[in-house]
Coordinates of C-alpha atoms (C1' of nucleotides) in Angstrom, one line a residue:
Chain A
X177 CA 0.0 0.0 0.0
X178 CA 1.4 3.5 -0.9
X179 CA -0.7 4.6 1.8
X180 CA 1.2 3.1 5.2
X181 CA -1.5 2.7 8.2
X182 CA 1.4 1.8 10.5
X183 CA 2.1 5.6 10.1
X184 CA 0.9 8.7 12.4
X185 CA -2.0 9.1 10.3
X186 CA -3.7 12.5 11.5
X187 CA -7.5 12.7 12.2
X188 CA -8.2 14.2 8.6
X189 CA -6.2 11.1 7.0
X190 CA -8.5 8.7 8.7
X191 CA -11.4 10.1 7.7
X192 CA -10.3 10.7 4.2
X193 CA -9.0 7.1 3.9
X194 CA -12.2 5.4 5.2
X195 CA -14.5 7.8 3.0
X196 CA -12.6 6.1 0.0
X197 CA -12.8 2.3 0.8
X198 CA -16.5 2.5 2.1
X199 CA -17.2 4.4 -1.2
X200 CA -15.5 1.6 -3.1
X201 CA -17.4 -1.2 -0.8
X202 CA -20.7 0.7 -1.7
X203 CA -19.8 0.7 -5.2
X204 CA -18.7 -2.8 -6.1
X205 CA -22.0 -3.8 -4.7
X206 CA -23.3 -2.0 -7.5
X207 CA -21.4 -2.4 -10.2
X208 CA -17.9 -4.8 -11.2
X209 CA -15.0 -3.6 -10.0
X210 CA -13.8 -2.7 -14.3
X211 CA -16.7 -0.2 -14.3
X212 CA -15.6 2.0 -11.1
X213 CA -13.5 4.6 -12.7
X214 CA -11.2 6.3 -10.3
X215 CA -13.4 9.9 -11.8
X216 CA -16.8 8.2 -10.2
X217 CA -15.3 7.0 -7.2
X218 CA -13.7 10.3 -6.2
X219 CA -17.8 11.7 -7.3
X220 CA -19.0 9.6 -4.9
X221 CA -16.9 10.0 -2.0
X222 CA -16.7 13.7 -2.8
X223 CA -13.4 14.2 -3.0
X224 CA -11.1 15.4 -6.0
X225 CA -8.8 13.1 -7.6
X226 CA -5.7 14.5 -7.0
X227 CA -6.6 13.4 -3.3
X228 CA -7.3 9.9 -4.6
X229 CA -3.6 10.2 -5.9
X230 CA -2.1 11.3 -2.9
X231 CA -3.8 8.0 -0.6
X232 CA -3.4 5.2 -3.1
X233 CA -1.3 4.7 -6.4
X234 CA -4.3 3.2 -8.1
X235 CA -7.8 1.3 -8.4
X236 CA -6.1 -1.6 -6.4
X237 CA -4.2 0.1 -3.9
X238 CA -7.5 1.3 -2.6
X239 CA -8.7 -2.2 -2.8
X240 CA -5.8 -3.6 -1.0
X241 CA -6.6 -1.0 1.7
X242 CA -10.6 -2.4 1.9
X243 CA -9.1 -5.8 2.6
X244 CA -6.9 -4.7 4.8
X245 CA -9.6 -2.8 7.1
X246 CA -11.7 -5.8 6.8
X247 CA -8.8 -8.1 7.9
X248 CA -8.2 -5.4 10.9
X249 CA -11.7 -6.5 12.7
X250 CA -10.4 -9.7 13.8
X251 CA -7.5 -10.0 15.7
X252 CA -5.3 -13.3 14.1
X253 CA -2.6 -12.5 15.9
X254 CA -2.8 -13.8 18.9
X255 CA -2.9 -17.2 17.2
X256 CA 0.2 -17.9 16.6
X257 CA 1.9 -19.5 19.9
X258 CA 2.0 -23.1 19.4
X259 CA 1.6 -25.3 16.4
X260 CA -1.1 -28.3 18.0
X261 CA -4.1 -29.3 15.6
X262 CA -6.3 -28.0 18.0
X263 CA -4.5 -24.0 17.4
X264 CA -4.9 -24.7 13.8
X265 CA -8.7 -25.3 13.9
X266 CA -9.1 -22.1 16.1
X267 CA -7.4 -20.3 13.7
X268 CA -9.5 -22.0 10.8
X269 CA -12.6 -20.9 13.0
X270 CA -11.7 -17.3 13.3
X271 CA -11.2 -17.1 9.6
X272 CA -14.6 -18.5 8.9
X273 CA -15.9 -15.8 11.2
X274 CA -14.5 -13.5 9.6
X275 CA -15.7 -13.9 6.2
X276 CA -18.8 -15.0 7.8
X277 CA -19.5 -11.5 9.1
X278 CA -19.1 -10.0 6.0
X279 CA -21.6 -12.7 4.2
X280 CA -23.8 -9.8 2.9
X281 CA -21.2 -7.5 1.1
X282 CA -20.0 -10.6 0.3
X283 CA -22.6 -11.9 -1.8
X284 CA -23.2 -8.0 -3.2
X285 CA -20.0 -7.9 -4.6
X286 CA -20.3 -11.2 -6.1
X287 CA -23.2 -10.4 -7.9
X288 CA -21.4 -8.3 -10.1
X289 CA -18.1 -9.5 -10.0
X290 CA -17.9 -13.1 -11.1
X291 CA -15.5 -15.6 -9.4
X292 CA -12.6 -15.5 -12.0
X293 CA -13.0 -11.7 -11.6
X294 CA -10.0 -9.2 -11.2
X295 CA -11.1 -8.2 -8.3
X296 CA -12.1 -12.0 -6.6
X297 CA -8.4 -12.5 -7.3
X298 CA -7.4 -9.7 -5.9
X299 CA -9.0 -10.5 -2.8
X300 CA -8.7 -14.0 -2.6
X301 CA -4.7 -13.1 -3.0
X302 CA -4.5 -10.6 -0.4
X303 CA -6.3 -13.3 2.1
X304 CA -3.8 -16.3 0.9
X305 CA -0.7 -14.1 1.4
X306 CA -2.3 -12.8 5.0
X307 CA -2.8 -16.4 5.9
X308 CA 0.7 -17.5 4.8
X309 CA 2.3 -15.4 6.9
X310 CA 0.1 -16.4 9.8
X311 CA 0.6 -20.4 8.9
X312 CA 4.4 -19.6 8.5
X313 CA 5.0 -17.8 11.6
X314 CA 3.2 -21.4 13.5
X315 CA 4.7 -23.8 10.8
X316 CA 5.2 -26.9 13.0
X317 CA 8.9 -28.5 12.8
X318 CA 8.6 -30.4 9.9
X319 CA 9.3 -34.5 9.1
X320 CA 8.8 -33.7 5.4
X321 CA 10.9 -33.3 2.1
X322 CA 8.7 -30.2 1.1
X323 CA 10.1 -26.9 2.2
X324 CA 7.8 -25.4 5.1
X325 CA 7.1 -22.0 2.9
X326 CA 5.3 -24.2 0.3
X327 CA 4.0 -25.7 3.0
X328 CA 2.6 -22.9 4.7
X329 CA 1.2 -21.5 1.1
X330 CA -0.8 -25.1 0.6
X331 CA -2.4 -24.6 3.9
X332 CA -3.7 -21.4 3.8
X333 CA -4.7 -21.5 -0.4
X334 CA -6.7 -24.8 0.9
X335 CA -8.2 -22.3 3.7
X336 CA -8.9 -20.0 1.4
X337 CA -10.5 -22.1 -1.6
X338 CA -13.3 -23.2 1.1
X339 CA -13.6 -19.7 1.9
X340 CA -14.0 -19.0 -1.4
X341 CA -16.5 -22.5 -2.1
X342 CA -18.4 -21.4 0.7
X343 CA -18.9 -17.5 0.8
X344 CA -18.5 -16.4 -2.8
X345 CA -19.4 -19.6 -4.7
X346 CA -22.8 -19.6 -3.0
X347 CA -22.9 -22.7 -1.2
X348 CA -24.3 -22.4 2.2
X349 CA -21.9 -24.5 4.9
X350 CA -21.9 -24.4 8.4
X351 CA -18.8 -24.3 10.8
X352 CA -18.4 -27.5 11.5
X353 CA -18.8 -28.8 8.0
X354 CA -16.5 -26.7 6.8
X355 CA -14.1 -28.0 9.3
X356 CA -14.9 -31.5 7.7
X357 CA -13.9 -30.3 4.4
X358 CA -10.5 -28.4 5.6
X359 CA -9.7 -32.0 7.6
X360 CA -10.2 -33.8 4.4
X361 CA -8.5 -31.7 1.9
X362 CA -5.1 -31.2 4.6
X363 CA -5.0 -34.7 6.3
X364 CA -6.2 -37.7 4.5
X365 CA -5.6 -39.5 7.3
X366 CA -8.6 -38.2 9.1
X367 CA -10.8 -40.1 6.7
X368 CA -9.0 -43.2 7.2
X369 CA -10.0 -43.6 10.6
X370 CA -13.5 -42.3 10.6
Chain B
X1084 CA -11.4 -15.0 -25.4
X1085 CA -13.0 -13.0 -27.9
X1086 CA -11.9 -15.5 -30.8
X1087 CA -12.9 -18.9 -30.5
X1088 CA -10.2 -21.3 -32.0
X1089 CA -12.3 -23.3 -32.4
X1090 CA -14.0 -21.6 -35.3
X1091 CA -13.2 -21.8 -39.4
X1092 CA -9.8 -19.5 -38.7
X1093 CA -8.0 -18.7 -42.2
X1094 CA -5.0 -18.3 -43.0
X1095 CA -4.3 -14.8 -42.5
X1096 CA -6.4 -14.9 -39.1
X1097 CA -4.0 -17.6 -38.1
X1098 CA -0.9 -15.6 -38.9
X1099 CA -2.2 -12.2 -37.1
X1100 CA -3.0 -14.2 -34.0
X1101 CA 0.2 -15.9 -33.5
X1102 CA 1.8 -12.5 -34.3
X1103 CA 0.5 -10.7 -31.6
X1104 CA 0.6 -13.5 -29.2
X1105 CA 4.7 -13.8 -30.2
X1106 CA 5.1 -10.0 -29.6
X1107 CA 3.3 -10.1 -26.4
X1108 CA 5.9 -13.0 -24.5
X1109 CA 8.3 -11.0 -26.2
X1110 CA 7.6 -7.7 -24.3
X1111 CA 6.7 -9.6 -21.3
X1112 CA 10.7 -10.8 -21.2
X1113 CA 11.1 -6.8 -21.7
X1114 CA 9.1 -5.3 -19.4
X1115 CA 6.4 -5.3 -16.7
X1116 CA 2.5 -6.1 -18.1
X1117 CA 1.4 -2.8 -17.1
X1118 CA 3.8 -1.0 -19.0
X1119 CA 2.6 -2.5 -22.0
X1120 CA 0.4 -0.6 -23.7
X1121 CA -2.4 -1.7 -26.6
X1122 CA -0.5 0.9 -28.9
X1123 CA 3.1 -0.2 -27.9
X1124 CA 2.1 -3.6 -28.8
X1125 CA 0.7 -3.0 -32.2
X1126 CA 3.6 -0.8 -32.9
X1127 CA 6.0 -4.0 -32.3
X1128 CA 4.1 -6.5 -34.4
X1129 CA 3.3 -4.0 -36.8
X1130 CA -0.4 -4.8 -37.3
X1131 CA -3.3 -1.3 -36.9
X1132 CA -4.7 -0.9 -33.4
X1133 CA -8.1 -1.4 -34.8
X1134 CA -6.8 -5.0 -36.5
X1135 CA -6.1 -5.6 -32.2
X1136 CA -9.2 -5.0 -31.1
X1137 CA -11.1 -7.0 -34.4
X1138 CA -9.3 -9.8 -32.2
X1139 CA -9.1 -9.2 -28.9
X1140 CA -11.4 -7.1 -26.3
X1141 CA -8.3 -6.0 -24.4
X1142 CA -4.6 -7.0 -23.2
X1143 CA -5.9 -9.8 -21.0
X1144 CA -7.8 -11.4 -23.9
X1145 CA -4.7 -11.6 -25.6
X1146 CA -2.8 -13.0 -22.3
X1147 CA -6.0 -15.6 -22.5
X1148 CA -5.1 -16.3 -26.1
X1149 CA -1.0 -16.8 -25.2
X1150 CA -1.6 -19.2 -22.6
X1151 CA -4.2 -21.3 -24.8
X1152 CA -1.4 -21.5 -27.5
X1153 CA 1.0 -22.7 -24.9
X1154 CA -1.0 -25.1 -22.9
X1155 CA -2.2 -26.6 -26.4
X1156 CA 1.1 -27.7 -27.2
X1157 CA 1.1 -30.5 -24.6
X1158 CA -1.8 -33.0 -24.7
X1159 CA -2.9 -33.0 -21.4
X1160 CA -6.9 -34.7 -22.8
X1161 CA -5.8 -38.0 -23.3
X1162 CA -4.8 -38.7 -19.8
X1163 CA -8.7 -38.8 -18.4
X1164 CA -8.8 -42.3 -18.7
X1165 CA -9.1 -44.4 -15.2
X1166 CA -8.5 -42.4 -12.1
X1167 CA -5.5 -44.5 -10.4
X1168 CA -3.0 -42.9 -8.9
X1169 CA -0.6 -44.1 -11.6
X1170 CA -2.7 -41.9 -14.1
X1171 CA -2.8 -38.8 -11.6
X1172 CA 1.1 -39.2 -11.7
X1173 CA 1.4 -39.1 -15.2
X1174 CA -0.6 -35.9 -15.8
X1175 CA 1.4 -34.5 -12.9
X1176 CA 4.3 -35.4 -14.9
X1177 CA 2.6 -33.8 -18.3
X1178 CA 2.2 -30.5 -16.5
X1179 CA 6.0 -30.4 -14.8
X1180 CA 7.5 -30.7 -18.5
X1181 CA 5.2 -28.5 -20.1
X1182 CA 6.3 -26.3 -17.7
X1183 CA 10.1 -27.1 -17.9
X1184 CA 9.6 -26.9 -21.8
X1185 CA 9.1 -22.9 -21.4
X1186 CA 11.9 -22.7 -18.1
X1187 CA 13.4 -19.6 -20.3
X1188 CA 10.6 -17.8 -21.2
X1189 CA 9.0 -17.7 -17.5
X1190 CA 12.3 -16.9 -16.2
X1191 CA 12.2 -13.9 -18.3
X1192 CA 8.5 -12.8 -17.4
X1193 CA 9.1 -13.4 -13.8
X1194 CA 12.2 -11.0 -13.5
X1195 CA 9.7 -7.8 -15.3
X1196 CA 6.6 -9.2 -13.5
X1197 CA 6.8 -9.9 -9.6
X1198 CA 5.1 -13.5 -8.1
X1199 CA 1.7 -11.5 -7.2
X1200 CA 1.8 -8.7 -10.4
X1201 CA -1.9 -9.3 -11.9
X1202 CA 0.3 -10.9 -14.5
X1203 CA 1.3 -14.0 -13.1
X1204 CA -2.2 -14.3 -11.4
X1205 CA -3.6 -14.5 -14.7
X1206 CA -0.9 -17.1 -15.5
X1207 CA -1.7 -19.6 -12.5
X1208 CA -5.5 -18.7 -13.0
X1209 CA -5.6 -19.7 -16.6
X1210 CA -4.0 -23.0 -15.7
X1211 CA -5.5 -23.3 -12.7
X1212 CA -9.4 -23.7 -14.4
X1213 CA -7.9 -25.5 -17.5
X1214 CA -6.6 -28.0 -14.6
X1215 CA -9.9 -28.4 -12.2
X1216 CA -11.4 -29.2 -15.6
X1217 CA -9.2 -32.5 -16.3
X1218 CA -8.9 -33.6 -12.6
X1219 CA -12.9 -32.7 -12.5
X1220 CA -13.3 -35.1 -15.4
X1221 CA -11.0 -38.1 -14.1
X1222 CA -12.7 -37.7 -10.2
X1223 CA -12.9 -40.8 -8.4
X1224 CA -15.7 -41.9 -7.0
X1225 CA -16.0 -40.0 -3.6
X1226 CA -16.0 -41.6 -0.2
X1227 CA -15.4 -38.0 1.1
X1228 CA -18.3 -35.4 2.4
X1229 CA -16.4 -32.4 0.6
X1230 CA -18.0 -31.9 -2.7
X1231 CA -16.3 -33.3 -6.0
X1232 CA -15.8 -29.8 -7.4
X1233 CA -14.0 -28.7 -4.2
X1234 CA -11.5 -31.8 -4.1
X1235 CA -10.8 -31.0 -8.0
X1236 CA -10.1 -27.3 -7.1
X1237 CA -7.7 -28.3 -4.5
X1238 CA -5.9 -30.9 -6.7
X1239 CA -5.4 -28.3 -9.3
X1240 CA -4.4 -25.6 -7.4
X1241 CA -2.1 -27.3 -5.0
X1242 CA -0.4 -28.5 -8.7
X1243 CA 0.0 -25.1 -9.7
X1244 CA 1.6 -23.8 -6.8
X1245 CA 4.0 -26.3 -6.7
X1246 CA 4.5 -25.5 -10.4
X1247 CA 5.0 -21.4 -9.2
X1248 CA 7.3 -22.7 -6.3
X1249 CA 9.4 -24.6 -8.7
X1250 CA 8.9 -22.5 -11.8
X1251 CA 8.3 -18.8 -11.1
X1252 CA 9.5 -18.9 -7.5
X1253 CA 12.9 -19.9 -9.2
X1254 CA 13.6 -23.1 -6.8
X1255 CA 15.2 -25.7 -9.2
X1256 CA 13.5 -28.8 -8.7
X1257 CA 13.9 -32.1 -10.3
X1258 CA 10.6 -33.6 -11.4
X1259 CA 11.4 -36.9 -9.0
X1260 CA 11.9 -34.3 -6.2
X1261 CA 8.2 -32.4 -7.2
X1262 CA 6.6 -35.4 -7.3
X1263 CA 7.6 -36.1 -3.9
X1264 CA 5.9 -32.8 -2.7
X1265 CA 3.1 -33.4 -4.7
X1266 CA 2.7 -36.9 -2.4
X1267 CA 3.1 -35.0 0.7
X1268 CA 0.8 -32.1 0.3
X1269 CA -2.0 -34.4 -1.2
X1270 CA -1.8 -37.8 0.4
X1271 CA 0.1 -37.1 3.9
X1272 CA -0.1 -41.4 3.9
X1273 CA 2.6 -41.5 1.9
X1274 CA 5.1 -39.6 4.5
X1275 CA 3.7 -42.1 6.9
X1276 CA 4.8 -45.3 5.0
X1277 CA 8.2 -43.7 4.6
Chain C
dT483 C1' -13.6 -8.2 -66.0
dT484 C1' -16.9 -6.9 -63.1
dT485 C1' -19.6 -7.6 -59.0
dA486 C1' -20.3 -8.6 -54.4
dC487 C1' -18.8 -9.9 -50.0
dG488 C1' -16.3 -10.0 -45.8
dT489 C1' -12.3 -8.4 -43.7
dT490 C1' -8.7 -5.0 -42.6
dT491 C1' -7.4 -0.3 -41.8
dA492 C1' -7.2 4.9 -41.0
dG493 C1' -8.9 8.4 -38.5
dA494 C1' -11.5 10.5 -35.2
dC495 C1' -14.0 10.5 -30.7
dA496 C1' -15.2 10.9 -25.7
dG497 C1' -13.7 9.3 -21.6
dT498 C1' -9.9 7.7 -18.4
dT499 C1' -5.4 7.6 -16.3
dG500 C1' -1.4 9.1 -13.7
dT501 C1' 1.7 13.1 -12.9
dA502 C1' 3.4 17.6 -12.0
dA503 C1' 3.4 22.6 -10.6
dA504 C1' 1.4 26.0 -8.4
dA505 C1' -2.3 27.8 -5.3
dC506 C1' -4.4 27.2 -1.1
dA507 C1' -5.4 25.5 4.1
dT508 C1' -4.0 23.8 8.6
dT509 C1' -1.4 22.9 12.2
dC510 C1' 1.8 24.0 15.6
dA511 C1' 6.0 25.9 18.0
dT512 C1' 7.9 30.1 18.9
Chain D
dA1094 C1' -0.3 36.3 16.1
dT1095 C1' 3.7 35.0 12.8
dG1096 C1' 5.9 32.1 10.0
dA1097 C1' 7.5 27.4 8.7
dA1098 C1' 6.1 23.0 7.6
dT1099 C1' 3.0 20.0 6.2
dG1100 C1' -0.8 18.4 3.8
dT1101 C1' -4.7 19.3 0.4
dT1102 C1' -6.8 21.0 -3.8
dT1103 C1' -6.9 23.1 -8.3
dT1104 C1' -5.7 23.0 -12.8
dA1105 C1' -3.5 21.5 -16.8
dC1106 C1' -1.2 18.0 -19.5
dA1107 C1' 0.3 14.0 -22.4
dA1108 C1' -0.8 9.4 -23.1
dC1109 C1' -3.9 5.5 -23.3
dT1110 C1' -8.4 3.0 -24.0
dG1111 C1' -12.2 1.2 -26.4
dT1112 C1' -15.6 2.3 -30.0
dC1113 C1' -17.3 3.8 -34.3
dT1114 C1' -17.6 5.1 -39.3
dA1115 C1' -16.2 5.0 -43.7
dA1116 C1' -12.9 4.0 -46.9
dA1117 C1' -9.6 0.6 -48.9
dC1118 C1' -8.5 -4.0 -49.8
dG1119 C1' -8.6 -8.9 -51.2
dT1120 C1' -10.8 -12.8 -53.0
dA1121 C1' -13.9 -15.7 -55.1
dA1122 C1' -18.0 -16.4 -58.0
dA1123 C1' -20.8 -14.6 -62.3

DNA sequence: TTTACGTTTAGACAGTTGTAAAACATTCAT
DNA sequence: ATGAATGTTTTACAACTGTCTAAACGTAAA
């Protein structure tokens, strides 16, 4: 982000960057994310352009900065102290949350932004690499060939593909289902002894 | 894409695609996607902007169109046959050397166009769907609760990002050495028996 | 050769993008 | 309050995008 929020950030900063992303949130509920020109968005929020310029380099700058508000609300963080199952699944649960409390601008923005959209991708990247980190920082000492950073990026693009199955593709799945699914997709093994 | 291969396509059609498809990896090697502009492009392969856009809605189209022409060189259909692991290996195998086949070419894209540039999302994306189709169509029967379409997403995508590691990430692997992670990140068993 | 057809091209258009320089406000210590 | 520093807005600019129209072109049948 050109815009960094680990900065001072005055009062006026704040307000001006949050006018922006709600504007865009608003707006990709009503139309796809191609159709938003930065001239309409700064319309919107009522703001000139030039102020646009001076927050975000572009159209997905300002997008990166949405996701990472959203991301803000929950705190991951904590997760990370030891590396058991059990911490894994917590962290699984708090993700769920978290696009689960956002399941009606969710399925706005779908609407008009198909799956294999720009700005799906976009999201669904900014997620994956958020998780990554998070899956990294935990990764558990490993007993396999693969190196752990591939590692980490399997678990959370699996994490993030049931997100995706789940909240954007439509299809209604509670929590503990969706644990199911992420036990089957990561360890095999679970099936074998049910 | 805006033009279906699959349609009469003449001669001269044939030569105008490959043209601007050619020029396109060739800038790509040169410099960053976004840099690349519609007119720049044409300029290079010496063909009328308004001859681009008779075949292509925009730069991604043409993307679209590059990746077709590369994935079509390998003959990844015939491999749907009966879904044993043996046959699961052997695509595997079809996708690491079409991969390896074009090592110089991504090198070059990758050092103008960073791992998570729109650029290379389009890349994995592209390969990504043309993947979940093939695994979709050789699915086993399931003995899982996650749906069918799910398992083949994560089949496909854990693929490609081995593929990125290996490829794009520029961590030489042999293909012996990928198919070992391949084991590990989708049937955990196989560490086990080891 | 002429006609007719579809495709390719040139040129022009309104709208968008990102940047830069100068004018304008705010804040805050002195 | 004064002035310096900082951030915001205005305005202007060159380049690009995607679309459209009409003219030029090639080719194949009459």
């Amino acid at each position: 982000m050109k815009y960094d929020p680990a900065q001072k950030t005055t009062r006026g900063a704040v307000r001006t960057l949050k006018a922006f992303s709600e504007t865009m949130l608003i707006m990709l509920g009503e139309k796809p994310f191609e159709k938003i020109s930065v001239n309409a968005l700064c319309e919107a929020a009522d703001y000139p352009r030039a102020t646009f310029y001076n927050y975000f380099d572009d159209k997905y700058d300002l997008l990166t900065y949405c996701w990472y508000r959203m991301r803000r609300e929950v705190h991951l963080d904590q997760i990370s102290g030891d590396p058991t199952d059990a911490s894994f699944m917590a962290a699984f649960d708090q993700i769920y949350h978290l696009f689960d409390s956002h399941h009606d601008l969710l399925i706005a923005v779908v609407s008009h932004n198909p799956l294999d959209s720009q700005l799906v991708n976009h999201f669904i990247q900014y997620f994956t690499s958020v998780f990554t980190e998070l899956f990294t920082a935990r990764a558990k000492p490993q007993e396999l060939k693969t190196p752990v950073e591939l590692v980490a990026k399997h678990y959370s693009s699996t994490v993030l593909l049931i997100m995706e199955w789940i909240f954007l593709g439509q299809h209604p799945t509670t929590r503990e289902e969706a644990e199911v699914y992420v036990r089957e997709l990561l360890e095999p093994r679970f099936t074998c002894v049910e």
